[in-house]
Coordinates of C-alpha atoms and ligand atoms in Angstrom, one line a residue:
X1 CA -69.8 -2.3 -13.5
X2 CA -66.6 -1.5 -11.6
X3 CA -66.6 -2.5 -7.9
X4 CA -69.9 -3.2 -6.0
X5 CA -71.2 0.3 -6.3
X6 CA -69.8 2.4 -9.0
X7 CA -68.0 5.5 -7.6
X8 CA -69.3 8.8 -8.6
X9 CA -66.9 10.9 -10.6
X10 CA -66.3 13.3 -7.7
X11 CA -65.6 10.3 -5.4
X12 CA -62.9 9.3 -8.0
X13 CA -61.4 12.7 -7.9
X14 CA -61.3 12.7 -4.1
X15 CA -59.8 9.3 -4.0
X16 CA -57.0 10.3 -6.4
X17 CA -56.3 13.3 -4.3
X18 CA -56.3 11.4 -1.0
X19 CA -53.8 8.8 -2.3
X20 CA -51.3 11.6 -3.0
X21 CA -52.1 13.4 0.3
X22 CA -51.3 10.2 2.2
X23 CA -47.9 10.0 0.5
X24 CA -46.8 13.4 1.7
X25 CA -48.8 13.5 4.9
X26 CA -51.0 16.5 4.1
X27 CA -52.6 18.0 7.1
X28 CA -56.3 17.1 7.7
X29 CA -57.5 20.7 7.5
X30 CA -56.1 21.1 4.0
X31 CA -57.6 17.8 2.9
X32 CA -61.0 18.9 4.1
X33 CA -60.6 22.2 2.1
X34 CA -59.4 20.5 -1.0
X35 CA -62.1 17.8 -1.0
X36 CA -64.9 20.3 -1.1
X37 CA -65.6 23.0 -3.7
X38 CA -65.7 26.5 -2.3
X39 CA -68.8 27.6 -4.2
X40 CA -71.5 25.7 -6.1
X41 CA -73.7 27.9 -8.3
X42 CA -76.7 26.3 -10.0
X43 CA -78.9 28.4 -12.3
X44 CA -82.2 27.5 -14.0
X45 CA -82.8 29.9 -16.9
X46 CA -85.6 30.2 -19.5
X47 CA -84.8 30.5 -23.2
X48 CA -87.2 30.9 -26.1
X49 CA -86.8 28.3 -28.9
X50 CA -87.1 29.0 -32.6
X51 CA -90.7 27.6 -32.6
X52 CA -91.7 30.2 -30.1
X53 CA -91.9 27.7 -27.1
X54 CA -89.9 28.3 -23.9
X55 CA -87.6 25.9 -22.3
X56 CA -85.8 26.1 -18.9
X57 CA -82.2 24.9 -18.8
X58 CA -80.1 24.0 -15.8
X59 CA -76.5 25.3 -15.7
X60 CA -73.7 24.9 -13.2
X61 CA -70.6 26.8 -12.2
X62 CA -68.5 25.1 -9.5
X63 CA -65.7 27.1 -8.1
X64 CA -63.4 24.6 -6.4
X65 CA -60.4 26.6 -5.2
X66 CA -58.8 30.0 -5.7
X67 CA -55.9 30.1 -3.4
X68 CA -53.4 30.3 -6.3
X69 CA -55.4 32.7 -8.4
X70 CA -58.8 33.3 -10.1
X71 CA -61.0 30.3 -10.7
X72 CA -60.4 28.8 -14.1
X73 CA -62.1 26.0 -16.1
X74 CA -64.2 25.2 -19.1
X75 CA -67.9 25.1 -19.8
X76 CA -69.4 21.8 -21.0
X77 CA -72.6 21.4 -23.0
X78 CA -73.7 17.8 -22.8
X79 CA -76.9 15.9 -21.9
X80 CA -75.1 14.0 -19.1
X81 CA -73.8 17.2 -17.3
X82 CA -74.8 17.1 -13.6
X83 CA -73.5 18.5 -10.3
X84 CA -71.3 15.5 -9.5
X85 CA -69.5 15.6 -12.9
X86 CA -68.9 19.4 -12.7
X87 CA -67.6 19.1 -9.1
X88 CA -65.0 16.5 -10.2
X89 CA -64.0 18.5 -13.3
X90 CA -63.6 21.6 -11.1
X91 CA -61.4 19.8 -8.6
X92 CA -59.1 18.5 -11.4
X93 CA -58.7 22.1 -12.7
X94 CA -57.3 23.2 -9.3
X95 CA -54.7 20.4 -9.3
X96 CA -53.9 20.9 -13.0
X97 CA -53.2 24.6 -12.6
X98 CA -51.1 24.0 -9.5
X99 CA -49.1 21.2 -11.2
X100 CA -48.1 23.3 -14.2
X101 CA -47.3 26.3 -12.0
X102 CA -49.8 28.9 -13.3
X103 CA -51.4 31.4 -11.0
X104 CA -55.0 30.2 -11.5
X105 CA -57.5 28.2 -9.4
X106 CA -60.0 25.5 -10.4
X107 CA -63.6 25.7 -11.6
X108 CA -65.9 24.1 -14.2
X109 CA -69.3 24.8 -15.6
X110 CA -71.8 23.2 -17.7
X111 CA -75.3 23.1 -19.1
X112 CA -77.4 19.9 -19.3
X113 CA -78.1 20.0 -23.0
X114 CA -77.5 18.3 -26.3
X115 CA -76.0 21.1 -28.4
X116 CA -76.5 19.1 -31.6
X117 CA -80.3 19.4 -31.2
X118 CA -80.3 23.2 -31.3
X119 CA -79.9 25.7 -34.1
X120 CA -77.1 28.3 -33.9
X121 CA -79.7 31.0 -33.0
X122 CA -81.0 28.9 -30.1
X123 CA -77.5 28.1 -28.9
X124 CA -76.6 31.8 -29.0
X125 CA -79.6 32.7 -26.8
X126 CA -78.8 29.8 -24.4
X127 CA -75.2 30.9 -24.1
X128 CA -76.1 34.5 -23.5
X129 CA -78.8 33.7 -21.0
X130 CA -76.5 31.4 -19.1
X131 CA -73.9 34.1 -19.0
X132 CA -76.5 36.6 -17.7
X133 CA -77.7 34.1 -15.1
X134 CA -74.1 33.6 -13.8
X135 CA -73.8 37.4 -13.6
X136 CA -71.0 38.5 -11.3
X137 CA -70.2 34.9 -10.4
X138 CA -67.7 35.1 -13.3
X139 CA -65.3 37.9 -14.1
X140 CA -61.8 38.4 -15.5
X141 CA -60.2 38.6 -12.1
X142 CA -62.6 36.2 -10.4
X143 CA -63.7 33.2 -12.5
X144 CA -62.7 32.7 -16.1
X145 CA -64.5 30.1 -18.3
X146 CA -63.2 28.4 -21.5
X147 CA -64.4 25.8 -24.0
X148 CA -64.9 22.2 -23.2
X149 CA -67.0 19.3 -24.6
X150 CA -69.8 20.7 -26.8
X151 CA -68.6 24.4 -26.6
X152 CA -66.3 26.3 -28.9
X153 CA -64.7 29.7 -29.7
X154 CA -68.0 31.0 -31.2
X155 CA -69.7 30.5 -27.8
X156 CA -66.8 32.0 -25.9
X157 CA -67.2 35.1 -28.1
X158 CA -70.9 35.3 -27.1
X159 CA -70.0 34.9 -23.4
X160 CA -67.5 37.8 -23.7
X161 CA -69.9 40.0 -25.6
X162 CA -72.7 39.4 -23.2
X163 CA -70.5 40.1 -20.2
X164 CA -69.0 43.2 -21.8
X165 CA -72.4 44.6 -22.5
X166 CA -73.5 44.1 -19.0
X167 CA -70.3 45.6 -17.7
X168 CA -71.1 49.0 -19.1
X169 CA -69.4 51.2 -21.7
X170 CA -66.4 52.2 -19.6
X171 CA -65.4 48.6 -18.8
X172 CA -66.2 46.9 -22.2
X173 CA -62.6 46.3 -23.1
X174 CA -61.3 45.8 -19.6
X175 CA -63.4 42.7 -19.2
X176 CA -62.3 40.9 -22.4
X177 CA -60.4 38.4 -20.3
X178 CA -63.6 37.1 -18.7
X179 CA -63.4 34.1 -20.9
X180 CA -60.6 32.3 -22.9
X181 CA -60.7 30.3 -26.0
X182 CA -62.2 33.2 -27.9
X183 CA -61.7 33.6 -31.7
X184 CA -58.6 35.5 -32.7
X185 CA -60.6 38.6 -33.8
X186 CA -62.4 38.8 -30.5
X187 CA -59.2 38.7 -28.4
X188 CA -58.3 35.0 -28.6
X189 CA -54.7 33.7 -28.6
X190 CA -52.8 32.1 -31.5
X191 CA -52.3 28.5 -30.6
X192 CA -55.3 28.2 -28.2
X193 CA -57.5 26.1 -30.6
X194 CA -54.9 23.3 -30.8
X195 CA -53.2 23.9 -27.4
X196 CA -54.6 20.9 -25.6
X197 CA -53.8 18.4 -28.5
X198 CA -50.4 20.1 -28.8
X199 CA -49.8 19.6 -25.1
X200 CA -50.7 15.9 -25.3
X201 CA -48.1 15.6 -28.0
X202 CA -45.4 17.3 -25.9
X203 CA -46.2 14.9 -23.0
X204 CA -45.8 12.0 -25.5
X205 CA -42.5 13.4 -26.7
X206 CA -41.4 13.6 -23.0
X207 CA -42.4 10.0 -22.5
X208 CA -40.4 9.0 -25.6
X209 CA -37.4 10.7 -24.1
X210 CA -37.9 8.7 -20.8
X211 CA -38.4 5.3 -22.5
X212 CA -36.2 5.6 -25.6
X213 CA -39.2 5.1 -27.9
X214 CA -39.1 6.9 -31.3
X215 CA -42.0 9.2 -31.9
X216 CA -42.1 8.6 -35.7
X217 CA -42.4 4.8 -35.1
X218 CA -45.4 4.9 -32.8
X219 CA -48.9 3.7 -33.7
X220 CA -51.9 5.3 -32.1
X221 CA -55.5 4.8 -31.2
X222 CA -57.7 7.8 -30.4
X223 CA -61.2 8.0 -28.8
X224 CA -62.8 11.3 -29.7
X225 CA -61.9 13.4 -32.8
X226 CA -63.1 16.7 -31.6
X227 CA -61.0 19.7 -30.5
X228 CA -58.6 17.7 -28.4
X229 CA -58.5 14.3 -30.2
X230 CA -58.6 15.8 -33.7
X231 CA -55.8 18.3 -33.1
X232 CA -53.7 15.7 -31.4
X233 CA -54.3 13.2 -34.2
X234 CA -53.3 15.8 -36.8
X235 CA -50.1 16.9 -35.0
X236 CA -49.1 13.3 -34.2
X237 CA -49.6 12.4 -37.9
X238 CA -47.4 15.4 -38.9
X239 CA -44.8 14.1 -36.5
X240 CA -44.7 10.8 -38.3
X241 CA -47.0 8.6 -36.1
X242 CA -49.5 6.3 -37.6
X243 CA -53.1 6.5 -36.3
X244 CA -54.6 3.0 -36.7
X245 CA -58.0 3.3 -34.9
X246 CA -60.4 6.2 -34.1
X247 CA -63.7 6.1 -32.4
X248 CA -66.3 8.8 -31.6
X249 CA -70.0 9.2 -30.9
X250 CA -70.8 8.3 -34.5
X251 CA -68.7 5.1 -35.0
X252 CA -65.3 3.5 -34.9
X253 CA -62.9 3.1 -37.9
X254 CA -59.7 1.2 -38.3
X255 CA -56.9 1.2 -40.9
X256 CA -54.0 -1.3 -40.9
X257 CA -51.7 1.2 -42.6
X258 CA -52.7 4.3 -40.7
X259 CA -55.3 6.9 -41.7
X260 CA -54.8 9.8 -44.1
X261 CA -55.4 12.2 -41.1
X262 CA -55.8 15.4 -43.1
X263 CA -58.6 13.7 -45.1
X264 CA -60.2 12.4 -41.9
X265 CA -59.9 15.9 -40.3
X266 CA -61.8 17.4 -43.3
X267 CA -64.4 14.7 -43.2
X268 CA -65.2 15.1 -39.5
X269 CA -65.2 18.9 -39.9
X270 CA -67.8 18.6 -42.7
X271 CA -69.9 15.6 -41.3
X272 CA -69.6 16.0 -37.6
X273 CA -68.1 12.5 -36.9
X274 CA -66.1 9.6 -38.3
X275 CA -69.1 7.7 -39.5
X276 CA -69.2 7.3 -43.3
X277 CA -65.4 7.9 -43.8
X278 CA -64.6 4.3 -44.4
X279 CA -67.1 4.1 -47.3
X280 CA -66.0 7.4 -48.8
X281 CA -63.5 7.9 -51.6
X282 CA -61.0 9.2 -48.9
X283 CA -61.3 6.2 -46.7
X284 CA -59.0 3.9 -48.8
X285 CA -57.8 1.1 -46.4
X286 CA -60.2 2.2 -43.7
X287 CA -62.9 -0.1 -42.4
X288 CA -65.9 0.3 -40.0
X289 CA -65.4 -1.8 -36.9
X290 CA -67.3 -2.5 -33.7
X291 CA -66.8 0.1 -31.0
X292 CA -64.9 -2.5 -28.8
X293 CA -62.2 -2.6 -31.5
X294 CA -61.0 0.7 -30.1
X295 CA -60.0 -1.1 -27.0
X296 CA -58.6 -4.3 -28.5
X297 CA -56.6 -3.1 -31.6
X298 CA -52.9 -3.2 -30.7
X299 CA -51.2 0.2 -30.7
X300 CA -48.3 1.7 -28.9
X301 CA -50.2 4.7 -27.6
X302 CA -53.9 5.0 -26.6
X303 CA -55.4 8.5 -26.3
X304 CA -58.8 8.8 -24.7
X305 CA -60.0 12.2 -25.8
X306 CA -63.8 12.1 -25.3
X307 CA -65.5 11.6 -22.0
X308 CA -64.8 10.2 -18.5
X309 CA -65.0 6.6 -17.3
X310 CA -64.2 5.2 -20.7
X311 CA -61.4 2.9 -19.7
X312 CA -63.2 0.5 -17.4
X313 CA -61.8 -2.6 -15.7
X314 CA -63.0 -4.8 -18.6
X315 CA -61.4 -2.5 -21.2
X316 CA -58.2 -2.1 -19.2
X317 CA -57.8 -5.9 -19.5
X318 CA -58.0 -5.8 -23.3
X319 CA -56.1 -2.7 -24.2
X320 CA -52.9 -3.6 -26.1
X321 CA -50.7 -0.5 -25.6
X322 CA -47.6 0.7 -23.9
X323 CA -48.9 4.1 -22.7
X324 CA -52.2 5.9 -22.2
X325 CA -52.2 9.6 -22.5
X326 CA -55.3 11.0 -20.8
X327 CA -56.3 13.8 -23.1
X328 CA -59.9 13.6 -21.7
X329 CA -60.6 14.4 -18.0
X330 CA -61.1 11.3 -15.9
X331 CA -61.2 8.7 -18.6
X332 CA -59.8 5.9 -16.5
X333 CA -61.7 4.4 -13.5
X334 CA -59.6 3.7 -10.4
X335 CA -60.2 0.0 -10.7
X336 CA -59.0 0.0 -14.3
X337 CA -55.9 1.9 -13.3
X338 CA -54.9 -0.9 -10.9
X339 CA -55.2 -3.4 -13.8
X340 CA -53.2 -1.2 -16.1
X341 CA -50.5 -0.9 -13.5
X342 CA -50.3 -4.6 -13.0
X343 CA -50.1 -5.1 -16.8
X344 CA -47.2 -2.6 -17.0
X345 CA -49.1 0.0 -19.0
X346 CA -47.9 3.6 -18.3
X347 CA -50.6 6.2 -17.7
X348 CA -49.9 9.9 -18.2
X349 CA -52.6 11.4 -16.1
X350 CA -55.2 14.0 -17.3
X351 CA -54.0 16.8 -15.1
X352 CA -50.6 16.6 -16.9
X353 CA -51.5 15.3 -20.3
X354 CA -54.3 17.7 -21.2
X355 CA -52.9 20.8 -19.3
X356 CA -51.9 22.5 -22.6
X357 CA -55.4 24.0 -22.9
X358 CA -55.4 25.8 -19.6
X359 CA -51.7 26.9 -20.1
X360 CA -52.5 28.7 -23.4
X361 CA -55.8 30.0 -21.8
X362 CA -53.5 31.6 -19.2
X363 CA -51.4 33.1 -22.0
X364 CA -54.6 34.5 -23.6
X365 CA -55.6 36.0 -20.3
X366 CA -52.2 37.7 -20.0
X367 CA -52.4 39.0 -23.6
X368 CA -55.9 40.4 -22.9
X369 CA -54.6 42.1 -19.7
X370 CA -51.7 43.8 -21.5
X371 CA -53.7 44.4 -24.8
X372 CA -50.8 42.8 -26.7
X373 CA -50.8 39.8 -29.0
X374 CA -48.0 37.2 -28.8
X375 CA -46.7 35.4 -31.9
X376 CA -47.6 31.8 -32.5
X377 CA -43.9 30.9 -31.9
X378 CA -43.9 32.7 -28.6
X379 CA -47.0 30.9 -27.4
X380 CA -45.7 27.5 -28.6
X381 CA -42.3 27.9 -26.9
X382 CA -43.8 28.9 -23.6
X383 CA -46.3 26.1 -23.8
X384 CA -43.5 23.6 -24.5
X385 CA -41.2 24.7 -21.7
X386 CA -44.1 24.9 -19.2
X387 CA -45.2 21.4 -20.0
X388 CA -41.7 20.0 -20.2
X389 CA -40.9 21.4 -16.8
X390 CA -44.1 19.9 -15.3
X391 CA -43.3 16.5 -16.8
X392 CA -39.8 16.7 -15.4
X393 CA -41.1 17.4 -12.0
X394 CA -43.5 14.6 -12.1
X395 CA -40.8 12.1 -13.1
X396 CA -38.6 13.4 -10.2
X397 CA -41.5 12.9 -7.7
X398 CA -42.1 9.4 -9.1
X399 CA -38.5 8.5 -8.4
X400 CA -38.4 10.2 -5.0
X401 CA -41.6 8.5 -3.7
X402 CA -41.6 5.3 -5.8
X403 CA -45.2 6.1 -6.7
X404 CA -47.4 6.1 -9.9
X405 CA -47.2 9.0 -12.4
X406 CA -50.7 10.1 -11.3
X407 CA -49.8 10.2 -7.6
X408 CA -46.6 12.1 -8.5
X409 CA -48.5 14.7 -10.5
X410 CA -50.9 15.2 -7.5
X411 CA -47.9 15.4 -5.1
X412 CA -46.3 18.2 -7.2
X413 CA -49.6 20.1 -7.3
X414 CA -50.4 19.5 -3.6
X415 CA -47.0 20.7 -2.5
X416 CA -47.6 24.1 -4.2
X417 CA -51.1 24.4 -2.7
X418 CA -50.1 23.4 0.8
X419 CA -47.1 25.7 0.7
X420 CA -49.4 28.7 0.0
X421 CA -51.9 27.7 2.7
X422 CA -49.0 27.3 5.2
X423 CA -47.8 30.8 4.5
X424 CA -51.2 32.6 4.2
X425 CA -52.9 30.4 6.9
X426 CA -56.7 30.2 7.0
X427 CA -58.7 33.3 7.8
X428 CA -60.3 34.0 10.2
Ligands
NAD1 P1 -65.3 18.1 -28.3 O1 -66.7 18.3 -28.0 O2 -64.6 19.0 -29.2 O3 -65.1 16.6 -28.7 C1 -65.6 15.5 -28.0 C2 -65.3 14.2 -28.8 O4 -65.8 13.1 -28.0 C3 -66.1 14.2 -30.1 O5 -65.2 13.6 -31.1 C4 -67.2 13.2 -29.8 O6 -67.7 12.5 -30.9 C5 -66.6 12.3 -28.8 N1 -67.6 11.6 -28.0 C6 -68.6 12.1 -27.3 N2 -69.3 11.1 -26.8 C7 -68.7 9.9 -27.1 C8 -68.9 8.6 -26.8 N3 -70.0 8.2 -26.0 N4 -68.1 7.6 -27.3 C9 -67.0 8.0 -28.0 N5 -66.8 9.3 -28.3 C10 -67.6 10.2 -27.9 O7 -64.6 18.1 -26.8 P2 -63.1 18.4 -26.5 O8 -62.9 19.8 -26.2 O9 -62.2 17.8 -27.5 O10 -62.9 17.6 -25.1 C11 -62.6 16.2 -25.1 C12 -62.1 15.9 -23.7 O11 -60.9 16.7 -23.4 C13 -63.0 16.2 -22.5 O12 -62.8 15.2 -21.5 C14 -62.6 17.5 -22.0 O13 -62.9 17.8 -20.7 C15 -61.1 17.4 -22.2 N6 -60.3 18.6 -22.3 C16 -60.6 19.6 -23.2 C17 -59.9 20.8 -23.3 C18 -60.1 21.8 -24.3 O14 -59.3 22.7 -24.4 N7 -61.1 21.7 -25.2 C19 -58.8 21.0 -22.4 C20 -58.5 20.0 -21.4 C21 -59.3 18.8 -21.4

């Protein structure tokens, strides 16, 4: 366990924010505002299961801040979802949107549920009933959910459809932007599915530019092979990187030469996890290893793309890598970060590394508002330039203040937020 009492995730988020606020002397009133969510919505809603029995689920929607624009953030379906976790995730969304300069605020939602234990029919009823329970707490100009762990475009389509039906016939189409990450046919954007993984790769390219490393010579370890980790792995493989170790909730596999990632992609798509791949006809050169091997196998780049608090002090001491790209939210504990810093391991923080998802979500929202679809090339160009610019600004702030990359990212975000508060002031 880290420290005497393990920090809660929200305490970690507050601590990260406070370190940056100290650096640029943020006024106390702004600190108070930004360390508390504006609204905390908790709903308990009943759903009938396939066997006829009823079950009550608990759902959350935490709206952290909307000074820059409507609340924005994903919805997580996971057994460990609780108020503290969603509060932290909502705060990180505020800083992420501010950092990359998009006019959106921060929010997050979740339901305490293991989606793997429910049929598609049950999941559909759960998603629709959760949407109904949230009611006018969400909306295309108010609070806009998106996918996160355990949710996908299918579920976003159900949210949109439920909300549109409740909005009445005259508003059915106007409210399409109530949620992003929808399927293409329901108003989604080209490039949204892979946007977060793509963004992680752009941040890696930027880091290569800073350090002189060659992308096609890098070896990689990935935790999580879902939406974010899977797309990142695929795109990194296409760029010439070799992925040597991958772990997820089903197992950990390693390959000295580097995996055949398209084969692993198909395997995980069909089986739901990496387990079994090493023994299959596609897993030539792959072996099953202990889950600790994920944190001890030497690689150039380590990409946590699963859940929070995965890089603990103990693991930070064994990781053999040059840089960590935080594709997941909150994967590194504050104590672990100090160890990594002392060991000279670069950390590209979550609010920068995984911002590609919310950037393309913003593009989807804009497309819905204008009822026009952008080309894949257009989406990708805008994603790249937005993230490149954010990475440049973080590097500038690091040099200006002599601080860590995470502190610099928060400083860039905070300056934008504080500037708006200074001009608008606080009403009444
Ligand atoms: P996902 O549900 O598609 O995938 C989650 C992955 O984590 C799966 O491969 C799963 O096997 C793995 N996993 C779960 N529990 C694990 C455990 N105990 N040990 C090892 N692996 C485990 O979710 P996702 O959308 O890819 O999200 C992953 C992370 O990225 C989360 O932190 C999420 O908040 C963050 N994120 C997602 C997006 C997005 O657009 N989906 C955007 C920004 C950040």
